[in-house]
Coordinates of C-alpha atoms in Angstrom, one line a residue:
M449 CA -15.9 -10.8 -15.1
K450 CA -12.9 -9.6 -16.5
L451 CA -10.3 -8.0 -14.4
A452 CA -7.0 -6.4 -15.5
V453 CA -4.1 -6.1 -13.2
V454 CA -1.8 -3.7 -14.4
G455 CA 2.3 -4.0 -13.1
G456 CA 0.7 -7.8 -13.7
G457 CA 4.9 -9.0 -14.1
S458 CA 5.4 -8.0 -11.0
T459 CA 6.9 -10.8 -9.0
Y460 CA 4.2 -10.0 -6.1
T461 CA 1.3 -11.1 -8.8
P462 CA 1.3 -15.1 -8.3
E463 CA 0.4 -14.1 -4.4
L464 CA -2.7 -12.2 -5.7
I465 CA -3.2 -15.4 -8.5
D466 CA -3.4 -17.9 -5.2
G467 CA -6.1 -16.0 -3.6
F468 CA -7.8 -15.6 -7.2
A469 CA -7.8 -19.4 -7.6
R470 CA -8.6 -20.1 -3.6
L471 CA -11.2 -17.8 -3.3
R472 CA -12.9 -18.5 -7.1
D473 CA -16.4 -18.7 -5.4
T474 CA -16.4 -15.3 -4.3
L475 CA -14.7 -14.0 -7.1
P476 CA -15.8 -15.2 -10.2
I477 CA -13.3 -14.2 -12.8
E478 CA -13.6 -15.1 -16.5
E479 CA -11.0 -13.2 -17.8
L480 CA -7.9 -12.1 -15.8
V481 CA -5.5 -10.2 -17.6
L482 CA -1.8 -9.4 -16.6
V483 CA -1.0 -5.8 -18.2
D484 CA 3.4 -5.1 -18.1
P485 CA 5.8 -3.8 -20.1
A486 CA 8.1 -5.8 -19.4
A487 CA 7.9 -8.6 -21.4
D488 CA 10.0 -11.0 -20.5
R489 CA 8.8 -10.6 -16.6
L490 CA 5.4 -10.6 -18.2
E491 CA 6.0 -14.2 -19.7
L492 CA 7.4 -15.9 -16.5
V493 CA 4.7 -14.6 -14.3
G494 CA 2.0 -15.3 -16.9
G495 CA 3.2 -18.7 -17.3
L496 CA 3.2 -19.7 -13.8
A497 CA -0.2 -17.8 -13.2
R498 CA -1.7 -20.6 -16.1
R499 CA -0.1 -23.1 -14.2
I500 CA -1.4 -21.9 -10.5
F501 CA -5.0 -21.8 -12.0
A502 CA -4.8 -25.0 -13.4
K503 CA -3.7 -26.9 -10.4
Q504 CA -6.2 -25.4 -8.6
G505 CA -9.1 -25.7 -11.2
H506 CA -10.0 -22.1 -12.3
P507 CA -12.0 -22.5 -15.7
G508 CA -10.8 -18.5 -16.1
R509 CA -8.6 -17.3 -18.8
I510 CA -5.3 -16.1 -18.2
V511 CA -4.2 -12.9 -20.9
T512 CA -0.7 -11.5 -20.6
T513 CA -0.3 -8.5 -23.0
S514 CA 2.5 -5.5 -22.7
D515 CA -0.2 -3.4 -24.5
L516 CA -2.3 -1.2 -21.7
G517 CA -5.3 0.2 -23.7
A518 CA -5.8 -3.3 -25.1
G519 CA -5.6 -4.9 -21.7
V520 CA -7.9 -2.6 -19.7
A521 CA -10.7 -2.4 -22.2
D522 CA -13.9 -3.4 -20.6
A523 CA -12.3 -4.5 -17.4
D524 CA -14.7 -4.6 -14.6
A525 CA -11.8 -3.8 -12.1
V526 CA -8.7 -2.7 -12.8
L527 CA -6.4 -3.5 -10.2
L528 CA -2.9 -1.1 -10.2
Q529 CA 0.6 -2.6 -8.5
L530 CA 3.1 -0.5 -10.7
R531 CA 6.6 0.8 -10.2
V532 CA 7.8 3.5 -12.0
G533 CA 11.5 3.0 -12.4
G534 CA 11.3 -0.2 -11.2
Q535 CA 13.7 -1.7 -8.0
A536 CA 16.5 1.0 -9.4
A537 CA 14.5 4.2 -8.7
R538 CA 13.6 2.6 -5.5
N539 CA 16.9 2.2 -4.6
Q540 CA 17.5 5.6 -4.9
D541 CA 14.7 6.7 -2.7
E542 CA 16.1 4.4 0.0
T543 CA 19.6 6.0 -0.3
W544 CA 19.6 9.4 -1.3
P545 CA 18.1 11.0 1.7
L546 CA 20.0 9.3 4.2
E547 CA 23.1 11.8 2.6
C548 CA 20.7 14.5 4.9
G549 CA 20.5 12.6 7.9
C550 CA 17.1 11.5 6.9
V551 CA 14.9 8.1 6.7
G552 CA 15.4 6.3 3.3
Q553 CA 12.4 4.9 2.6
E554 CA 9.9 4.0 -0.6
T555 CA 6.4 5.2 1.0
T556 CA 7.6 7.5 3.9
G557 CA 9.8 11.5 3.9
A558 CA 11.5 12.3 0.7
G559 CA 11.8 8.8 -0.6
G560 CA 7.8 8.8 -0.7
L561 CA 7.5 12.3 -2.2
A562 CA 9.9 11.1 -4.8
K563 CA 7.8 8.4 -5.4
A564 CA 4.7 9.8 -5.7
L565 CA 6.1 12.3 -8.2
R566 CA 6.6 10.0 -10.6
T567 CA 3.5 7.4 -10.3
V568 CA 0.5 10.0 -10.0
P569 CA 1.1 11.1 -13.8
V570 CA 1.2 7.4 -14.9
V571 CA -1.8 6.5 -12.3
L572 CA -3.6 9.5 -13.9
D573 CA -2.8 8.5 -17.6
I574 CA -3.7 4.6 -17.0
A575 CA -7.0 5.5 -15.3
E576 CA -7.9 7.9 -18.0
R577 CA -7.7 4.9 -20.7
V578 CA -9.9 3.1 -18.3
R579 CA -12.6 5.3 -18.3
R580 CA -12.4 5.8 -22.1
T581 CA -13.3 1.7 -22.6
N582 CA -15.2 1.4 -19.6
P583 CA -16.4 4.8 -16.9
D584 CA -18.2 2.0 -14.9
A585 CA -15.0 0.2 -14.2
W586 CA -13.3 -0.1 -10.8
I587 CA -9.8 1.0 -9.6
I588 CA -8.2 -0.3 -6.9
D589 CA -5.0 0.8 -6.2
F590 CA -2.2 -1.2 -4.6
T591 CA 0.3 1.3 -6.0
N592 CA 2.0 3.2 -3.0
P593 CA 1.8 6.1 -1.5
V594 CA -1.6 4.5 -1.9
G595 CA -3.1 7.7 0.1
I596 CA -1.4 10.2 -2.3
V597 CA -2.7 7.9 -5.2
T598 CA -5.8 7.2 -4.6
R599 CA -6.6 11.0 -3.6
A600 CA -5.3 11.7 -7.2
L601 CA -7.6 9.4 -8.4
L602 CA -10.7 10.6 -6.4
Q603 CA -9.7 13.9 -7.4
A604 CA -10.0 13.3 -10.9
G605 CA -13.6 11.6 -10.5
H606 CA -12.8 7.7 -11.2
K607 CA -14.2 5.5 -9.1
A608 CA -11.4 4.3 -6.8
V609 CA -10.8 3.0 -3.6
G610 CA -7.0 1.8 -2.1
L611 CA -5.9 -1.0 -0.4
C612 CA -3.1 -1.5 2.0
N613 CA -2.4 -5.2 3.6
V614 CA -1.3 -3.5 6.7
A615 CA -4.7 -4.0 8.5
I616 CA -5.2 -7.7 6.8
G617 CA -2.1 -8.4 8.3
F618 CA -2.6 -7.2 11.9
Q619 CA -6.1 -9.0 11.7
R620 CA -4.7 -12.3 10.8
K621 CA -1.6 -11.9 13.9
F622 CA -4.1 -10.7 16.1
A623 CA -6.7 -13.7 15.3
R624 CA -4.2 -16.4 16.1
L625 CA -3.0 -15.0 19.2
L626 CA -6.7 -14.9 20.1
D627 CA -7.1 -18.4 18.8
V628 CA -10.3 -16.9 16.9
T629 CA -11.2 -16.8 12.7
P630 CA -10.2 -13.7 11.2
A631 CA -13.7 -12.8 10.6
E632 CA -14.5 -12.3 14.3
V633 CA -11.5 -10.1 14.6
H634 CA -12.7 -6.5 13.7
L635 CA -9.9 -3.9 14.0
D636 CA -10.3 -0.2 14.9
H637 CA -7.8 0.9 12.9
V638 CA -7.7 4.7 12.1
G639 CA -5.3 7.2 10.2
L640 CA -3.4 7.5 6.8
N641 CA -1.7 5.1 4.6
H642 CA 1.0 3.8 6.4
L643 CA 0.2 5.8 9.4
T644 CA -1.9 4.1 11.2
W645 CA -2.8 2.7 15.0
E646 CA -5.2 0.2 16.3
L647 CA -6.9 1.4 19.0
G648 CA -9.1 -1.4 20.0
V649 CA -9.6 -4.7 18.6
R650 CA -13.2 -6.0 19.1
L651 CA -14.4 -9.5 19.2
G652 CA -17.8 -10.2 16.6
G653 CA -18.1 -6.5 15.3
P654 CA -17.5 -3.1 15.5
D655 CA -19.2 -3.3 18.8
G656 CA -17.8 -6.3 20.1
E657 CA -15.7 -6.7 23.5
N658 CA -12.3 -4.6 23.0
V659 CA -9.5 -7.2 23.4
L660 CA -6.8 -4.6 23.3
P661 CA -5.6 -4.7 26.9
R662 CA -5.7 -8.3 27.0
L663 CA -3.9 -8.8 24.1
L664 CA -1.2 -6.1 25.2
A665 CA -0.6 -7.7 28.5
E666 CA -0.5 -11.2 27.5
H667 CA 1.3 -10.9 23.8
G668 CA 3.1 -7.5 24.4
D669 CA 6.4 -9.3 23.6
A670 CA 5.7 -10.7 20.6
I671 CA 3.8 -7.3 19.4
A672 CA 6.6 -5.0 20.3
D673 CA 8.6 -7.4 18.2
D674 CA 6.8 -7.2 15.4
L675 CA 7.0 -3.4 15.3
R676 CA 10.9 -3.3 16.3
M677 CA 9.9 -1.1 19.1
P678 CA 10.7 -1.4 22.6
R679 CA 7.3 -3.0 24.8
A680 CA 7.5 -0.2 27.2
I681 CA 6.1 2.1 23.9
T682 CA 2.9 0.0 23.4
D683 CA 2.4 -0.6 27.0
R684 CA 2.7 3.3 27.7
L685 CA 0.5 4.2 24.6
G686 CA -2.3 1.3 24.6
V687 CA -2.2 0.9 21.5
V688 CA -0.6 -1.0 18.9
P689 CA 1.2 1.4 16.0
S690 CA 1.6 0.5 12.4
Y691 CA 4.9 -0.4 12.0
Y692 CA 5.8 2.1 9.9
L693 CA 5.4 4.7 12.8
R694 CA 8.8 3.5 13.8
Y695 CA 9.9 5.6 11.0
F696 CA 8.5 8.7 13.3
Y697 CA 9.1 7.3 17.0
A698 CA 12.6 6.3 16.1
H699 CA 13.6 8.3 13.6
D700 CA 17.4 8.9 14.2
E701 CA 17.8 5.2 15.2
V702 CA 16.3 4.1 12.0
V703 CA 18.6 6.2 10.1
R704 CA 21.8 4.7 11.7
E705 CA 20.5 1.2 10.8
L706 CA 20.1 1.9 7.1
G707 CA 23.6 3.5 7.0
T708 CA 25.1 0.6 7.7
K709 CA 23.4 -2.2 5.6
P710 CA 22.2 -2.8 2.2
S711 CA 18.8 -1.1 0.8
R712 CA 16.0 -3.2 1.2
A713 CA 15.6 -2.0 -2.7
A714 CA 18.9 -4.1 -2.9
E715 CA 17.5 -7.0 -1.1
V716 CA 14.5 -7.2 -3.2
A717 CA 16.1 -6.7 -6.5
A718 CA 18.1 -10.2 -5.4
M719 CA 15.4 -11.9 -4.0
E720 CA 13.5 -11.1 -7.2
K721 CA 16.2 -12.4 -9.5
E722 CA 15.5 -15.7 -8.0
L723 CA 12.1 -15.5 -8.2
L724 CA 11.9 -14.8 -11.7
A725 CA 14.0 -17.9 -11.7
M726 CA 11.3 -20.1 -10.0
Y727 CA 8.6 -19.2 -11.7
G728 CA 10.3 -19.9 -15.3
D729 CA 10.4 -23.7 -14.2
P730 CA 7.6 -25.5 -15.8
A731 CA 7.3 -27.6 -13.0
L732 CA 6.4 -24.8 -10.6
D733 CA 2.1 -24.9 -10.2
E734 CA 2.4 -23.1 -6.8
K735 CA 3.4 -19.8 -5.4
P736 CA 6.7 -20.8 -3.6
A737 CA 7.6 -20.0 -0.2
L738 CA 10.3 -17.4 -0.9
L739 CA 7.3 -15.3 -2.3
A740 CA 6.4 -14.8 1.6
K741 CA 9.7 -12.9 2.2
R742 CA 9.2 -10.2 -0.8
G743 CA 6.1 -8.8 1.0
G744 CA 2.6 -8.2 0.3
A745 CA 1.3 -10.8 3.0
F746 CA -2.2 -11.5 2.6
Y747 CA -2.7 -9.0 -0.2
S748 CA -4.8 -11.5 -2.4
E749 CA -7.4 -12.2 0.1
A750 CA -8.1 -8.5 0.7
A751 CA -7.5 -7.7 -2.9
V752 CA -10.6 -10.6 -3.4
D753 CA -12.9 -9.1 -0.4
L754 CA -13.0 -5.6 -1.9
A755 CA -13.1 -6.6 -5.6
S756 CA -16.4 -9.1 -4.2
S757 CA -17.6 -6.3 -2.9
L758 CA -17.2 -3.6 -5.2
L759 CA -18.7 -5.9 -8.2
G760 CA -21.3 -7.0 -6.4
S761 CA -20.3 -10.8 -6.2
G762 CA -19.6 -11.0 -2.4
G763 CA -22.1 -8.6 -1.2
S764 CA -21.7 -5.5 1.3
A765 CA -18.7 -6.1 3.6
V766 CA -16.8 -4.0 6.1
Q767 CA -12.9 -3.7 4.8
V768 CA -10.4 -1.4 5.7
V769 CA -9.7 1.2 2.7
N770 CA -8.2 4.4 1.4
T771 CA -11.1 6.7 0.6
Y772 CA -12.7 9.9 1.5
N773 CA -12.8 11.1 5.0
K774 CA -16.4 12.4 4.6
G775 CA -16.4 13.8 8.0
T776 CA -15.2 10.7 9.6
L777 CA -12.0 12.4 11.4
P778 CA -13.7 15.7 12.5
F779 CA -10.2 17.5 12.2
L780 CA -9.5 16.7 8.5
P781 CA -11.0 18.1 5.2
D782 CA -13.9 15.9 4.1
D783 CA -12.0 15.0 0.8
A784 CA -8.9 13.7 2.5
V785 CA -8.2 10.8 2.0
I786 CA -8.0 8.4 5.4
E787 CA -7.3 4.7 5.9
V788 CA -10.3 3.0 8.3
Q789 CA -13.3 0.5 8.2
A790 CA -15.2 1.4 5.7
R791 CA -18.9 -0.5 4.3
V792 CA -18.2 -1.3 0.8
D793 CA -20.7 -2.1 -1.4
G794 CA -20.8 -1.8 -5.3
T795 CA -21.4 2.3 -4.8
G796 CA -18.0 2.6 -3.3
A797 CA -16.7 2.6 0.6
T798 CA -18.6 4.7 3.2
P799 CA -16.0 4.9 6.2
L800 CA -17.4 4.0 9.3
A801 CA -17.4 6.2 12.9
V802 CA -14.0 6.1 15.1
P803 CA -13.1 6.6 18.3
A804 CA -12.2 10.0 20.0
L805 CA -8.5 10.6 18.6
D806 CA -6.2 11.7 21.4
P807 CA -4.1 14.8 20.1
L808 CA -0.9 12.7 19.8
Y809 CA -2.6 10.9 16.9
A810 CA -4.6 13.5 15.6
G811 CA -1.6 16.2 15.5
L812 CA 0.4 13.9 13.5
I813 CA -2.1 12.8 10.9
S814 CA -3.1 16.2 10.4
N815 CA 0.8 17.4 10.1
V816 CA 1.1 14.4 7.5
T817 CA -2.4 15.4 5.9
A818 CA -0.8 18.6 4.8
Y819 CA 2.0 17.2 3.2
E820 CA 0.4 15.0 1.2
D821 CA -1.7 18.1 0.2
L822 CA 1.3 19.8 -1.3
A823 CA 2.7 16.4 -2.5
L824 CA 0.2 16.0 -4.7
E825 CA 0.3 19.8 -5.6
A826 CA 3.6 19.0 -6.6
A827 CA 2.9 16.0 -8.4
L828 CA 0.1 17.7 -10.8
R829 CA 1.7 21.0 -11.7
G830 CA 5.4 20.0 -10.6
G831 CA 8.1 22.7 -10.2
R832 CA 11.0 22.9 -7.9
D833 CA 9.4 25.3 -5.1
R834 CA 6.4 22.7 -4.7
V835 CA 8.8 20.2 -4.3
F836 CA 10.2 22.3 -1.4
R837 CA 7.7 22.7 0.2
A838 CA 6.3 19.7 0.5
L839 CA 9.3 18.3 2.3
L840 CA 9.6 21.0 4.6
A841 CA 6.1 20.5 5.7
H842 CA 6.9 16.8 6.2
P843 CA 7.7 16.1 9.7
L844 CA 10.4 13.8 9.0
I845 CA 12.2 17.0 7.7
G846 CA 11.0 20.4 8.7
Q847 CA 13.9 22.3 8.4
F848 CA 15.2 24.8 5.6
E849 CA 18.5 23.8 5.2
Y850 CA 17.8 19.7 4.8
A851 CA 14.6 20.6 2.3
E852 CA 16.4 22.6 0.3
A853 CA 19.2 20.0 -0.4
L854 CA 16.5 17.1 -0.6
T855 CA 14.7 18.7 -3.4
D856 CA 17.8 19.4 -5.4
K857 CA 18.8 15.3 -5.0
L858 CA 15.3 14.4 -5.2
I859 CA 15.1 16.3 -8.8
A860 CA 18.8 15.1 -9.9
H861 CA 17.4 11.7 -9.3
N862 CA 14.2 11.2 -11.0
R863 CA 14.7 13.8 -13.9
E864 CA 13.9 10.9 -16.6
H865 CA 10.6 10.0 -14.8
L866 CA 9.3 14.4 -14.0
A867 CA 8.3 16.1 -17.7
W868 CA 9.1 19.5 -16.1
A869 CA 12.0 18.9 -15.1

């Protein structure tokens, strides 16, 4: 089995490598190719990756290359974890929206749109190269904004599934609080990527006992602290929103906070510099503890589970993924991309039935889906007016004056990445 990781020079990659090494019986990789245009980073990450494999006794071969075509050739699955423009572009996404009093974040609001516009054309080009060498290959997208990118891939006819670590993070957290194994925890996880709610937490499977009320009663303070929301909100809703919902439920408070401290991109850039120095140490043969602060917790385990089910080595499994709606949420089009529990096997992902949604959640999902429609159109076809329409449609913007100003700022800060600009 051959897997390729595009964006393999990311500081995230040792997290992925560690999972591949520990779970080698679940996903028997013979060749793993790390692809990245940044040769210096790739050398450091690749060296650590080989040492991790060696320490844990993994027999697979790790190859590094800056040649995308060679790297993805004949791969059974390709994982996408790229960042067009790097942390510098992310820093811009997180700062210029604040000038208009709007949240600056890499996947939400105006910054998220900028990332989508930069990313979708690049991802589609990579996917076409994959299809030319192996049309049966699966593409697993971890590149943000996952929902928009996955929809672009599916609309273009690629065998693609989107993956995010939010759900597995909640699963592991709830398992610890309940003192059970993660496999015993099933989430009624519903929504769009980075716009989800845990409507239920069930023990034993989709039809198991819903213990969410007990979790909220006994551990409400800890859950609310992790979300950075008042406990009164989770108690009143009776569900657990993703921490990304804070950008919606406390938008103005978040904007004030972001204006008083360095951007997350600046923090990550400093962390990456330290991590890369660690990766260059020939004595290091495991992922360093600092990597946990970088983000992406449990990404490796989610990726292994998904790849093993898609490639047939792990059999059918239930996992939270991003895939076509197919009637799961009746108020959305079938070709909307949603994030829910799905049955995953060699044919792809089939969403499981979900509980009926309160209008409080369904309304926001519908609104953001409409924005994603317009965002994808802007990413595929370009043009100032399409960018403006997408921004105006976003519920965190929604005002003519803001949309106009943000359109100009987005284009000015991203010209080098937008062929039409």
